[in-house]
Amino acid sequence: MILLTGAAGFIGSCVLADLNAIGRSDILLVDEFPCGDKEANLTEKKYKDRWQRAELSKKLKQHG
């Protein structure tokens, strides 16, 4: 499992595309969702789930 922060931005979405290109889709995206115009950066990309940045600490504790 990969945790990708800043996932909806330019760099994060490019990292996501590269991970998809090597067959990885077990990726948790972390950012401020919805991201408005950044949402297009995630179009047609594969990932497991999205987490709100503000909830990251709480969710990590829950999923240990």
Tab-separated table of C-alpha atoms in Angstrom:
chain	number	residue	atom	x	y	z
A	1	MET	CA	0.000	0.000	0.000
A	2	ILE	CA	1.264	3.459	-0.925
A	3	LEU	CA	0.167	6.695	0.758
A	4	LEU	CA	0.435	9.614	-1.678
A	5	THR	CA	0.070	13.079	-0.168
A	6	GLY	CA	-0.670	16.114	-2.313
A	7	ALA	CA	-2.175	13.660	-4.752
A	8	ALA	CA	-4.412	16.074	-6.670
A	9	GLY	CA	-1.652	18.562	-7.443
A	10	PHE	CA	0.545	18.483	-10.531
A	11	ILE	CA	3.460	16.579	-9.012
A	12	GLY	CA	1.283	14.188	-7.007
A	13	SER	CA	-0.867	13.330	-10.004
A	14	CYS	CA	2.270	12.711	-12.112
A	15	VAL	CA	3.617	10.364	-9.426
A	16	LEU	CA	0.232	8.610	-9.443
A	17	ALA	CA	0.370	8.238	-13.239
A	18	ASP	CA	3.881	6.762	-13.022
A	19	LEU	CA	2.780	4.315	-10.322
A	20	ASN	CA	-0.189	3.279	-12.464
A	21	ALA	CA	2.160	2.813	-15.434
A	22	ILE	CA	4.148	0.201	-13.490
A	23	GLY	CA	0.955	-1.578	-12.449
A	24	ARG	CA	0.354	-0.086	-9.004
A	25	SER	CA	-3.155	0.899	-7.977
A	26	ASP	CA	-2.969	0.101	-4.244
A	27	ILE	CA	-2.628	3.796	-3.491
A	28	LEU	CA	-4.329	5.960	-0.876
A	29	LEU	CA	-4.628	9.559	-2.019
A	30	VAL	CA	-4.420	12.365	0.541
A	31	ASP	CA	-5.358	15.951	-0.311
A	32	GLU	CA	-8.149	18.492	0.059
A	33	PHE	CA	-11.064	16.851	-1.766
A	34	PRO	CA	-12.895	18.032	-3.775
A	35	CYS	CA	-10.074	19.944	-5.374
A	36	GLY	CA	-11.949	21.998	-7.972
A	37	ASP	CA	-9.844	22.395	-11.095
A	38	LYS	CA	-7.269	19.901	-9.749
A	39	GLU	CA	-9.881	17.147	-9.975
A	40	ALA	CA	-9.022	16.781	-13.677
A	41	ASN	CA	-5.504	15.687	-12.639
A	42	LEU	CA	-7.000	12.456	-11.269
A	43	THR	CA	-9.139	11.591	-14.287
A	44	GLU	CA	-8.604	8.025	-15.519
A	45	LYS	CA	-6.055	7.270	-12.812
A	46	LYS	CA	-6.396	4.198	-10.599
A	47	TYR	CA	-6.217	4.256	-6.814
A	48	LYS	CA	-7.762	2.505	-3.837
A	49	ASP	CA	-9.229	5.382	-1.817
A	50	ARG	CA	-9.123	9.120	-1.052
A	51	TRP	CA	-8.574	10.590	2.389
A	52	GLN	CA	-9.040	14.197	3.401
A	53	ARG	CA	-5.787	15.785	4.547
A	54	ALA	CA	-7.422	16.997	7.777
A	55	GLU	CA	-8.402	13.404	8.668
A	56	LEU	CA	-5.047	11.762	7.907
A	57	SER	CA	-3.795	11.436	11.486
A	58	LYS	CA	-7.099	10.036	12.748
A	59	LYS	CA	-7.395	7.534	9.896
A	60	LEU	CA	-3.815	6.318	10.321
A	61	LYS	CA	-4.510	5.614	13.992
A	62	GLN	CA	-7.695	3.699	13.061
A	63	HIS	CA	-5.962	1.585	10.416
A	64	GLY	CA	-2.826	1.055	12.547
